[in-house]
Coordinates of C-alpha atoms and ligand atoms in Angstrom, one line a residue:
M6 CA 11.1 14.3 -14.1
S7 CA 10.9 17.8 -13.0
E8 CA 7.1 18.3 -13.1
I9 CA 7.0 17.3 -9.4
K10 CA 6.7 20.3 -7.2
R11 CA 9.5 20.4 -4.7
L12 CA 9.5 23.0 -1.9
D13 CA 12.3 23.7 0.5
M14 CA 12.6 25.2 4.0
D15 CA 13.1 28.6 2.6
S16 CA 10.2 28.5 0.1
E17 CA 7.5 31.2 0.4
L18 CA 5.0 28.6 1.4
L19 CA 6.9 27.3 4.4
I20 CA 7.8 30.9 5.5
R21 CA 4.1 31.6 5.4
Q22 CA 3.4 28.6 7.6
K23 CA 6.1 29.7 10.0
A24 CA 4.4 33.1 10.3
F25 CA 1.1 31.4 11.0
A26 CA 2.8 29.2 13.6
Q27 CA 4.1 32.3 15.4
K28 CA 0.7 34.0 15.2
A29 CA -1.0 30.9 16.7
K30 CA 1.6 30.8 19.4
N31 CA 1.0 34.4 20.4
L32 CA -2.7 33.8 20.5
L33 CA -2.4 30.7 22.6
A34 CA -0.1 32.6 25.0
E35 CA -2.8 35.2 25.5
R36 CA -5.5 32.6 26.0
Y37 CA -3.8 30.2 28.4
D38 CA -1.8 30.7 31.5
H39 CA -0.2 27.3 31.0
P40 CA 1.4 25.8 28.0
P41 CA -1.5 24.3 25.9
L42 CA -1.4 20.5 25.4
A43 CA -2.0 18.5 22.3
Y44 CA -2.9 14.8 21.9
V45 CA -1.9 13.4 18.5
H46 CA -2.9 9.8 17.6
T47 CA -1.9 8.1 14.4
F48 CA -3.7 5.1 12.9
G49 CA -2.3 2.9 10.2
C50 CA 1.1 2.4 8.6
Q51 CA 4.6 3.7 9.2
Q52 CA 4.2 6.4 6.6
N53 CA 1.4 7.7 8.6
V54 CA 3.4 7.5 11.8
S55 CA 6.0 9.6 10.0
D56 CA 3.4 12.2 9.1
G57 CA 2.3 12.1 12.7
E58 CA 5.8 13.1 13.7
K59 CA 5.6 16.1 11.4
I60 CA 2.2 17.1 13.1
S61 CA 3.9 16.9 16.5
G62 CA 6.8 18.9 15.2
M63 CA 4.6 21.7 13.9
L64 CA 2.5 21.7 17.1
S65 CA 5.6 21.9 19.2
E66 CA 6.7 24.9 17.3
I67 CA 3.4 26.5 18.0
G68 CA 4.0 25.9 21.7
Y69 CA 1.9 22.8 22.4
G70 CA 3.2 20.3 24.9
P71 CA 2.2 16.6 24.7
A72 CA -1.0 15.4 26.4
D73 CA -1.3 11.9 27.7
S74 CA -5.0 11.5 26.7
P75 CA -7.7 13.4 24.9
E76 CA -9.3 14.2 28.3
T77 CA -6.4 16.4 29.2
A78 CA -5.8 18.0 25.8
D79 CA -6.6 21.4 24.4
L80 CA -6.2 20.0 20.9
V81 CA -6.8 16.5 19.7
I82 CA -5.6 15.4 16.3
Y83 CA -6.4 12.0 14.8
N84 CA -4.2 11.1 11.8
T85 CA -6.4 8.6 10.0
C86 CA -5.9 5.5 7.8
A87 CA -8.2 4.5 4.9
V88 CA -6.6 1.2 3.8
R89 CA -9.4 -0.9 5.2
E90 CA -13.0 -0.3 6.5
N91 CA -12.2 -1.3 10.1
A92 CA -9.5 1.4 10.3
E93 CA -12.1 3.9 9.2
D94 CA -14.7 2.6 11.7
R95 CA -12.3 2.9 14.5
V96 CA -11.7 6.6 13.6
F97 CA -15.5 7.3 13.6
G98 CA -15.8 5.6 16.9
N99 CA -13.0 7.5 18.4
V100 CA -14.3 10.8 17.1
G101 CA -17.7 10.0 18.5
A102 CA -16.2 9.5 21.9
L103 CA -14.7 13.0 21.8
K104 CA -18.0 14.7 21.8
P105 CA -18.7 14.6 25.5
V106 CA -15.0 15.3 26.2
K107 CA -15.2 18.5 24.2
Q108 CA -18.4 19.5 25.9
K109 CA -16.5 19.4 29.2
R110 CA -13.4 21.2 28.1
Q111 CA -13.9 24.7 27.1
G112 CA -12.0 25.8 24.0
M113 CA -10.8 22.4 23.1
L114 CA -10.2 21.8 19.3
I115 CA -10.5 18.6 17.3
G116 CA -8.6 18.0 14.0
L117 CA -8.7 15.0 11.6
C118 CA -6.2 14.5 8.9
G119 CA -4.5 11.7 6.9
C120 CA -5.6 9.3 4.2
M121 CA -9.2 8.9 5.2
M122 CA -9.7 12.7 5.1
Q123 CA -8.3 12.9 1.6
Q124 CA -11.4 11.1 0.5
Q125 CA -14.3 13.5 -0.3
S126 CA -16.9 11.1 1.1
A127 CA -15.3 10.7 4.6
A128 CA -14.6 14.5 4.8
E129 CA -18.3 15.2 3.8
K130 CA -19.5 12.8 6.5
I131 CA -17.5 14.6 9.1
K132 CA -18.8 17.9 7.9
Q133 CA -22.4 16.8 8.1
S134 CA -22.5 14.5 11.1
Y135 CA -19.7 15.6 13.4
P136 CA -20.2 19.4 13.7
Y137 CA -17.8 19.6 16.7
V138 CA -14.8 18.7 14.6
D139 CA -12.9 21.9 13.9
L140 CA -10.2 21.0 11.3
V141 CA -10.2 18.5 8.5
F142 CA -7.2 18.3 6.2
G143 CA -5.9 15.6 3.8
T144 CA -2.5 14.2 3.2
H145 CA -1.7 17.0 0.7
A146 CA -2.5 19.8 3.2
L147 CA -0.4 18.4 6.1
H148 CA 2.1 21.3 6.1
T149 CA -0.7 23.9 6.3
L150 CA -1.7 22.9 9.8
P151 CA -0.3 26.1 11.4
E152 CA -2.5 28.2 9.1
L153 CA -5.7 26.1 9.6
L154 CA -5.2 26.1 13.3
Y155 CA -4.6 29.8 13.5
N156 CA -7.7 30.5 11.4
R157 CA -9.9 28.4 13.7
L158 CA -8.3 29.7 16.9
S159 CA -8.9 33.2 15.8
G160 CA -12.6 32.6 15.4
Q161 CA -13.0 31.7 11.7
K162 CA -15.4 28.9 10.7
R163 CA -14.5 25.2 10.6
Q164 CA -11.5 24.6 8.4
F165 CA -11.6 22.0 5.6
S166 CA -8.6 21.5 3.3
I167 CA -9.0 18.3 1.3
E168 CA -8.2 19.3 -2.3
D169 CA -6.9 16.5 -4.5
S170 CA -3.4 16.9 -5.8
P171 CA -0.7 14.8 -7.5
G172 CA 1.4 15.6 -4.5
E173 CA 4.5 17.5 -3.7
I174 CA 7.8 17.0 -1.9
I175 CA 8.1 19.4 1.0
E176 CA 11.4 19.5 2.8
G177 CA 11.9 21.2 6.1
I178 CA 8.6 20.6 7.9
P179 CA 9.5 20.6 11.7
L180 CA 9.7 17.1 13.1
Q181 CA 9.3 15.6 16.5
R182 CA 10.2 11.9 16.4
D183 CA 8.4 9.5 18.6
G184 CA 11.4 7.6 19.9
A185 CA 15.1 8.1 20.5
I186 CA 16.4 4.7 19.3
K187 CA 14.5 3.9 16.1
A188 CA 13.7 6.4 13.4
N189 CA 11.5 6.4 10.3
L190 CA 13.0 8.1 7.3
P191 CA 10.7 8.6 4.3
V192 CA 12.6 8.4 1.0
M193 CA 9.6 8.7 -1.3
Y194 CA 5.9 9.5 -1.2
G195 CA 2.8 8.4 -3.1
C196 CA 2.3 5.3 -5.3
N197 CA 1.7 4.7 -9.0
N198 CA 1.0 1.0 -8.9
F199 CA -2.8 1.0 -8.6
C200 CA -3.1 -2.5 -7.2
T201 CA -6.9 -3.0 -7.8
Y202 CA -7.8 -3.3 -4.1
C203 CA -5.8 -0.4 -2.8
I204 CA -6.9 3.2 -2.0
V205 CA -3.4 4.5 -1.4
P206 CA -2.6 5.8 -4.9
Y207 CA -5.9 7.8 -4.7
V208 CA -5.2 9.4 -1.3
R209 CA -1.4 9.9 -1.4
G210 CA -0.9 11.0 -4.9
R211 CA 1.7 10.1 -7.5
E212 CA 5.0 8.5 -6.7
R213 CA 7.8 10.9 -6.0
S214 CA 11.3 10.5 -4.5
R215 CA 13.2 12.8 -2.2
R216 CA 16.6 13.9 -3.4
P217 CA 19.4 11.5 -2.3
Q218 CA 21.3 14.4 -0.7
D219 CA 18.2 15.3 1.4
V220 CA 17.8 11.7 2.6
L221 CA 21.5 11.3 3.3
A222 CA 21.7 14.5 5.3
E223 CA 18.7 13.4 7.4
A224 CA 20.3 9.9 7.9
R225 CA 23.6 11.5 9.0
Q226 CA 21.8 13.7 11.4
L227 CA 19.9 10.7 12.9
V228 CA 23.2 8.8 13.4
E229 CA 24.8 11.8 15.0
M230 CA 21.8 12.1 17.3
G231 CA 22.4 8.5 18.4
Y232 CA 19.6 6.6 16.6
R233 CA 20.4 3.0 16.3
E234 CA 17.9 1.9 13.7
I235 CA 16.8 3.7 10.6
T236 CA 13.8 2.4 8.6
L237 CA 13.7 3.9 5.1
L238 CA 10.0 4.3 4.1
G239 CA 8.1 4.4 0.9
Q240 CA 5.0 2.6 -0.6
N241 CA 7.4 0.9 -3.0
V242 CA 11.0 1.7 -2.1
N243 CA 12.2 -0.4 -5.0
S244 CA 11.2 2.2 -7.5
Y245 CA 13.1 4.9 -5.6
G246 CA 14.7 7.4 -8.0
Y247 CA 12.4 6.8 -11.0
T248 CA 11.1 10.3 -10.7
L249 CA 14.4 12.0 -10.2
D250 CA 16.5 13.7 -12.9
E251 CA 19.7 12.1 -11.6
Q252 CA 20.5 8.4 -12.2
V253 CA 20.1 6.9 -8.8
D254 CA 18.2 3.9 -7.6
F255 CA 17.3 2.3 -4.2
S256 CA 20.5 0.2 -4.2
D257 CA 22.6 3.3 -4.7
L258 CA 20.8 5.0 -1.8
L259 CA 21.3 2.0 0.5
R260 CA 25.0 1.8 -0.3
E261 CA 25.4 5.5 0.5
I262 CA 23.6 5.4 3.8
N263 CA 25.4 2.2 4.7
R264 CA 28.6 4.1 4.3
I265 CA 27.8 6.5 7.1
D266 CA 30.1 5.9 10.1
G267 CA 28.3 4.7 13.2
D268 CA 26.8 1.8 15.1
F269 CA 23.3 1.5 13.5
I270 CA 21.2 -0.8 11.4
L271 CA 19.1 -0.1 8.3
R272 CA 15.7 -1.5 7.4
F273 CA 13.4 -0.5 4.6
M274 CA 9.7 -1.0 3.7
T275 CA 7.8 -1.7 1.5
S276 CA 9.4 -3.6 -1.4
H277 CA 7.2 -4.4 -4.3
P278 CA 8.2 -7.8 -5.7
K279 CA 7.8 -6.6 -9.3
D280 CA 10.6 -4.0 -8.8
C281 CA 12.8 -6.1 -6.5
T282 CA 16.0 -6.8 -8.5
H283 CA 18.9 -9.1 -8.0
R284 CA 21.0 -5.9 -7.8
L285 CA 19.0 -4.9 -4.8
I286 CA 19.4 -8.3 -3.2
D287 CA 23.2 -8.2 -3.9
T288 CA 23.3 -4.8 -2.2
I289 CA 21.5 -6.1 0.9
A290 CA 24.1 -8.9 1.0
A291 CA 27.0 -6.4 0.6
C292 CA 25.9 -3.8 3.1
D293 CA 26.8 -4.7 6.7
K294 CA 24.3 -2.3 8.3
V295 CA 21.3 -3.5 6.2
C296 CA 19.2 -6.1 8.0
N297 CA 19.0 -9.5 6.4
H298 CA 15.3 -9.4 6.6
I299 CA 13.0 -8.4 3.7
H300 CA 9.4 -7.5 3.9
L301 CA 8.2 -8.6 0.5
P302 CA 4.4 -8.6 0.3
V303 CA 3.1 -11.3 -2.0
Q304 CA -0.6 -10.7 -1.3
S305 CA -1.7 -14.0 -2.9
G306 CA -0.4 -17.4 -4.0
S307 CA -2.6 -17.6 -7.1
N308 CA -1.5 -16.3 -10.4
R309 CA -5.1 -15.6 -11.5
V310 CA -5.7 -13.5 -8.3
L311 CA -2.3 -11.7 -8.7
G312 CA -3.3 -10.7 -12.2
A313 CA -6.7 -9.5 -11.0
M314 CA -4.9 -7.5 -8.3
N315 CA -2.6 -5.9 -11.0
R316 CA 0.5 -7.0 -9.1
H317 CA 2.7 -7.7 -12.2
Y318 CA 4.5 -10.8 -11.1
T319 CA 3.7 -14.5 -10.9
V320 CA 4.1 -16.9 -8.0
E321 CA 7.0 -18.5 -9.9
E322 CA 8.8 -15.2 -10.3
Y323 CA 8.2 -14.4 -6.7
L324 CA 9.6 -17.8 -5.5
S325 CA 12.6 -17.4 -7.8
L326 CA 13.4 -14.0 -6.1
I327 CA 13.1 -15.6 -2.7
G328 CA 15.4 -18.4 -3.9
Y329 CA 18.0 -15.9 -5.2
A330 CA 17.9 -14.0 -1.9
R331 CA 18.3 -17.2 0.1
Q332 CA 21.5 -18.1 -1.7
A333 CA 22.8 -14.5 -1.7
I334 CA 22.1 -13.3 1.9
P335 CA 23.1 -15.6 4.8
D336 CA 20.2 -16.3 7.2
V337 CA 17.8 -14.1 5.3
T338 CA 14.3 -14.0 6.6
F339 CA 11.1 -12.7 5.0
S340 CA 7.8 -11.2 6.0
S341 CA 4.7 -10.6 3.9
D342 CA 1.2 -9.1 3.6
I343 CA -1.6 -11.4 2.4
I344 CA -5.1 -10.5 1.4
V345 CA -7.7 -13.3 2.0
G346 CA -11.0 -13.2 0.1
F347 CA -10.1 -10.9 -2.8
P348 CA -13.2 -10.7 -5.0
G349 CA -13.8 -13.9 -6.9
E350 CA -11.1 -15.8 -5.0
T351 CA -11.9 -19.5 -4.9
R352 CA -11.2 -22.1 -2.2
E353 CA -8.5 -23.6 -4.5
E354 CA -6.9 -20.2 -5.0
F355 CA -6.8 -19.6 -1.3
E356 CA -5.2 -23.0 -0.9
Q357 CA -2.5 -21.9 -3.3
T358 CA -1.8 -19.0 -1.0
V359 CA -1.5 -21.5 1.9
E360 CA 1.0 -23.6 -0.2
L361 CA 3.1 -20.5 -0.9
V362 CA 3.2 -19.6 2.8
K363 CA 4.3 -23.1 3.7
R364 CA 7.0 -22.9 1.1
V365 CA 8.5 -19.5 2.0
R366 CA 8.1 -19.9 5.8
Y367 CA 7.8 -16.2 6.6
T368 CA 8.8 -15.0 10.1
T369 CA 5.8 -12.7 10.2
L370 CA 2.7 -12.6 8.2
Y371 CA 0.4 -9.6 8.1
T372 CA -3.0 -11.0 7.0
F373 CA -6.1 -9.0 6.0
I374 CA -9.5 -9.9 4.9
Y375 CA -10.2 -8.0 1.7
S376 CA -12.1 -4.8 2.4
P377 CA -13.7 -3.0 -0.6
R378 CA -12.6 0.6 -1.1
T379 CA -14.9 2.9 -3.0
G380 CA -13.2 4.1 -6.2
T381 CA -10.9 1.2 -6.6
K382 CA -11.3 -1.3 -9.5
A383 CA -11.8 -4.3 -7.2
A384 CA -14.7 -2.7 -5.4
S385 CA -16.8 -3.3 -8.6
M386 CA -15.7 -6.9 -9.1
D387 CA -18.1 -9.8 -8.2
D388 CA -17.5 -11.0 -4.7
P389 CA -19.6 -14.1 -4.1
I390 CA -17.8 -15.6 -1.1
P391 CA -19.6 -14.8 2.2
E392 CA -17.6 -12.9 4.9
A393 CA -18.0 -15.8 7.3
E394 CA -16.2 -18.1 4.9
K395 CA -13.4 -15.6 4.4
S396 CA -13.0 -15.4 8.2
R397 CA -12.7 -19.2 8.3
W398 CA -10.0 -19.0 5.6
L399 CA -8.1 -16.3 7.5
R400 CA -8.2 -18.4 10.8
E401 CA -6.9 -21.4 8.9
L402 CA -4.0 -19.3 7.5
L403 CA -3.2 -17.9 10.9
D404 CA -3.1 -21.4 12.4
I405 CA -0.7 -22.5 9.7
Q406 CA 1.5 -19.5 10.2
S407 CA 1.5 -20.0 14.0
A408 CA 2.8 -23.6 13.6
I409 CA 5.5 -22.4 11.2
R410 CA 6.4 -19.7 13.7
E411 CA 6.7 -22.1 16.6
E412 CA 9.1 -24.3 14.6
Q413 CA 11.2 -21.3 13.7
Q414 CA 11.4 -20.2 17.2
D415 CA 12.4 -23.6 18.5
H416 CA 15.2 -23.5 16.0
Y417 CA 16.5 -20.3 17.7
I418 CA 17.0 -22.0 21.0
G419 CA 20.7 -22.3 21.8
R420 CA 21.7 -19.7 19.2
T421 CA 23.2 -16.3 20.1
L422 CA 21.4 -13.4 18.3
R423 CA 22.3 -9.8 18.0
V424 CA 19.5 -7.7 19.5
L425 CA 18.8 -4.0 19.7
A426 CA 17.6 -3.3 23.2
D427 CA 14.7 -0.9 22.8
G428 CA 12.9 -0.7 26.1
V429 CA 11.8 -2.3 29.3
G430 CA 10.5 -5.9 29.0
R431 CA 7.1 -7.2 29.8
S432 CA 8.4 -10.0 32.0
G433 CA 8.8 -8.0 35.1
A434 CA 11.4 -6.0 36.9
G435 CA 15.0 -6.3 35.5
W436 CA 13.8 -7.5 32.1
L437 CA 14.6 -5.6 28.9
S438 CA 13.1 -6.0 25.5
G439 CA 14.7 -5.9 22.1
R440 CA 14.4 -6.9 18.5
T441 CA 16.5 -9.1 16.3
V442 CA 17.4 -8.2 12.7
S443 CA 14.3 -10.3 11.6
N444 CA 12.3 -8.1 14.0
D445 CA 11.6 -10.9 16.5
I446 CA 11.0 -9.7 20.1
V447 CA 13.6 -10.9 22.6
E448 CA 13.3 -10.5 26.3
F449 CA 16.4 -10.7 28.5
Q450 CA 17.6 -9.4 31.9
G451 CA 19.8 -6.4 32.0
P452 CA 20.2 -2.9 33.5
P453 CA 18.2 0.0 32.0
E454 CA 21.4 1.6 30.8
M455 CA 21.6 -1.1 28.2
I456 CA 18.5 0.3 26.4
G457 CA 19.7 1.7 23.0
S458 CA 22.6 -0.6 22.6
F459 CA 23.2 -3.8 20.6
V460 CA 23.4 -6.9 22.8
E461 CA 24.3 -10.5 22.1
V462 CA 21.6 -12.7 23.6
K463 CA 21.8 -16.5 23.9
I464 CA 18.2 -17.8 23.4
E465 CA 17.0 -20.2 26.0
R466 CA 13.3 -20.6 25.4
A467 CA 10.5 -19.4 23.2
L468 CA 6.9 -18.4 23.8
N469 CA 4.7 -17.4 20.9
W470 CA 5.1 -13.7 21.4
A471 CA 8.8 -13.6 22.3
L472 CA 12.1 -15.4 22.6
F473 CA 13.8 -15.4 26.0
G474 CA 17.5 -15.5 26.7
K475 CA 20.6 -14.3 28.5
Ligands
5AD25 N1 -8.3 -4.8 1.8 C1 -7.5 -5.6 2.6 N2 -6.2 -5.4 2.7 C2 -5.7 -4.3 2.0 N3 -4.4 -3.9 1.9 C3 -4.4 -2.8 1.1 N4 -5.6 -2.6 0.7 C4 -6.5 -3.5 1.2 C5 -7.8 -3.8 1.1 N5 -8.6 -3.0 0.4 C6 -3.3 -4.6 2.6 C7 -2.3 -5.1 1.6 C8 -1.1 -4.1 1.8 C9 -1.3 -3.8 3.2 C10 -0.6 -2.5 3.7 O1 -2.7 -3.6 3.4 O2 -1.9 -6.4 2.0 O3 0.1 -4.7 1.5
SF4_26 FE1 -1.3 0.0 -2.5 FE2 -0.1 -1.6 -4.3 FE3 0.7 1.0 -3.9 FE4 1.2 -0.9 -2.0 S1 2.0 -0.9 -4.2 S2 0.4 1.2 -1.7 S3 -0.6 -2.1 -2.2 S4 -1.3 0.3 -4.7

C-alpha cells in the first residue's frame, strides 16, 4: 500500500535536518570550550529504546558527548512512555527534579519526547506547568530534533512539535546503539490493532513495515560489526509486510536474515497471537539462528475479557497455538504479558487467567494492573473492582508464577545450556553474566575476554534471579 510516506537518507527532509545539525554544531562550538554533553534517558519498551538510539545518534552528529547524569549534562532528553499511568508519573517526577539542576547549570536545555508527548494533554501540561522545559516533540517529530534544538539554541521560543500523523517510515536517521553485543532492529512501526486498553495505536500511528531490503542491509551490517544477538522489533511483528507492495511476510523476513553468515542469534517481539501462524512456527523451527523462545502475550485467560479487549482470539485458539509450537520446536519456551483487573473483570475471570498461566508455564510473565488511558475504549467501561483488590490478584498471580519459575529452574540443574556472555556478573570478581535462548540469566566464572561470545555452561544451582554454572 503505497500511501505510506517513506523517506530515505537523501530526501529533502533529512538533508534539511543535516543542515540544522551542522548549524547547531557550529553554534555549540562557539558557545562551549569543551564538547557539550547530553544525557538521554528512555522509559518504556524496546521500541522506545530503539528511538532513544536515534536520539543519541542525532546528538552525536551535532557534537554532543554522553553525560553520566543530568547534573553534568548541557542537554537532558527524556524519551517518555505512555502505556501506563505509573510510567507517566515517573516522567513528571523526573522532570520536576530537573528544575533545581537547571537553575544551577547555565544554558542547560531540557527536552521531552516519545509516546507521552504525542498526547495533547501531556504536552499541554508541560507547556503550562513546566516552563523550564525547552523542547517537546512527539514520536512523529523524532527526526526533527536537530531543527528544534537549533531553533532553541539560537534564542527562539520553547519548541513544541506534537502534530498527530498516521506516521511515516524514515530511513537513514543517524544511530548510536547502546551496546556492542545485542542490537534492536525495528522492522515495522505503529499499530492497527486497537486493543481497547492500549494507547499505542494513538501515539505511534498506523502500522507500517520497513522494506525487507532495508531491514536485511541493517542486519548484515550488524553482523559485520560483530553483534551477536539481533532482536527484530514491532508492535506486532506477525503482521510484517501487510503494508508493503511486495508479497513478503514475517516468516520470509526471518528466513532471509537467518541466511546471513555469522555467529549470531535472532529474537523478535512482539507477536500478536491472532496473527501467529503455523507457518511462522515452522519457520522458527527451521531457522537455526532463531531462538526457540516466543513472547506471545495472552493478556487474559477469559474469553469474555479477551473479547472486551478486542484481541481477536480465544483461550482455546491460543492454547492450540502453544500446543502446535511445543510439538514443532524442540524445548520451546514462552513468555507473556498479562493485564490484571481489566474493567469488569470478575474474580472467576481472573482465576481463568491463573489456570492458563499454570497450563502454559511461561518462563517469564510481565504482569500489569490495568491502567485507564484517556481516549481508549476501555477507559469508559465500568470498572467496579477496587484497586486494592486488583493488587491482591496481582500478588497472587506473581506468587504462582514464582513457584512455576522455581520448578523450571530446578529442572535446569545438571543441564548444559548455550549462553551469550553479555557482561560482568553480579556475583563478584571473576563472574560473568549471560542469557540463555529463553532469556534466563546465567552467572558463571570466566575471563572478561569471553564477553560477547557464546559459551556452554553446565548449570549447578539456581536462585530466583539467576542460574549458576560452570
Ligand atoms: N494498562 C495496563 N497494561 C497495559 N498494557 C498496555 N496497555 C496497558 C494498560 N492500559 C500492557 C499490555 C501490553 C504491554 C506492553 O503493556 O500487557 O502487552
Ligand atoms: Fe497495544 Fe494491542 Fe497494538 Fe500491542 S497489539 S501495541 S497491546 S494495541
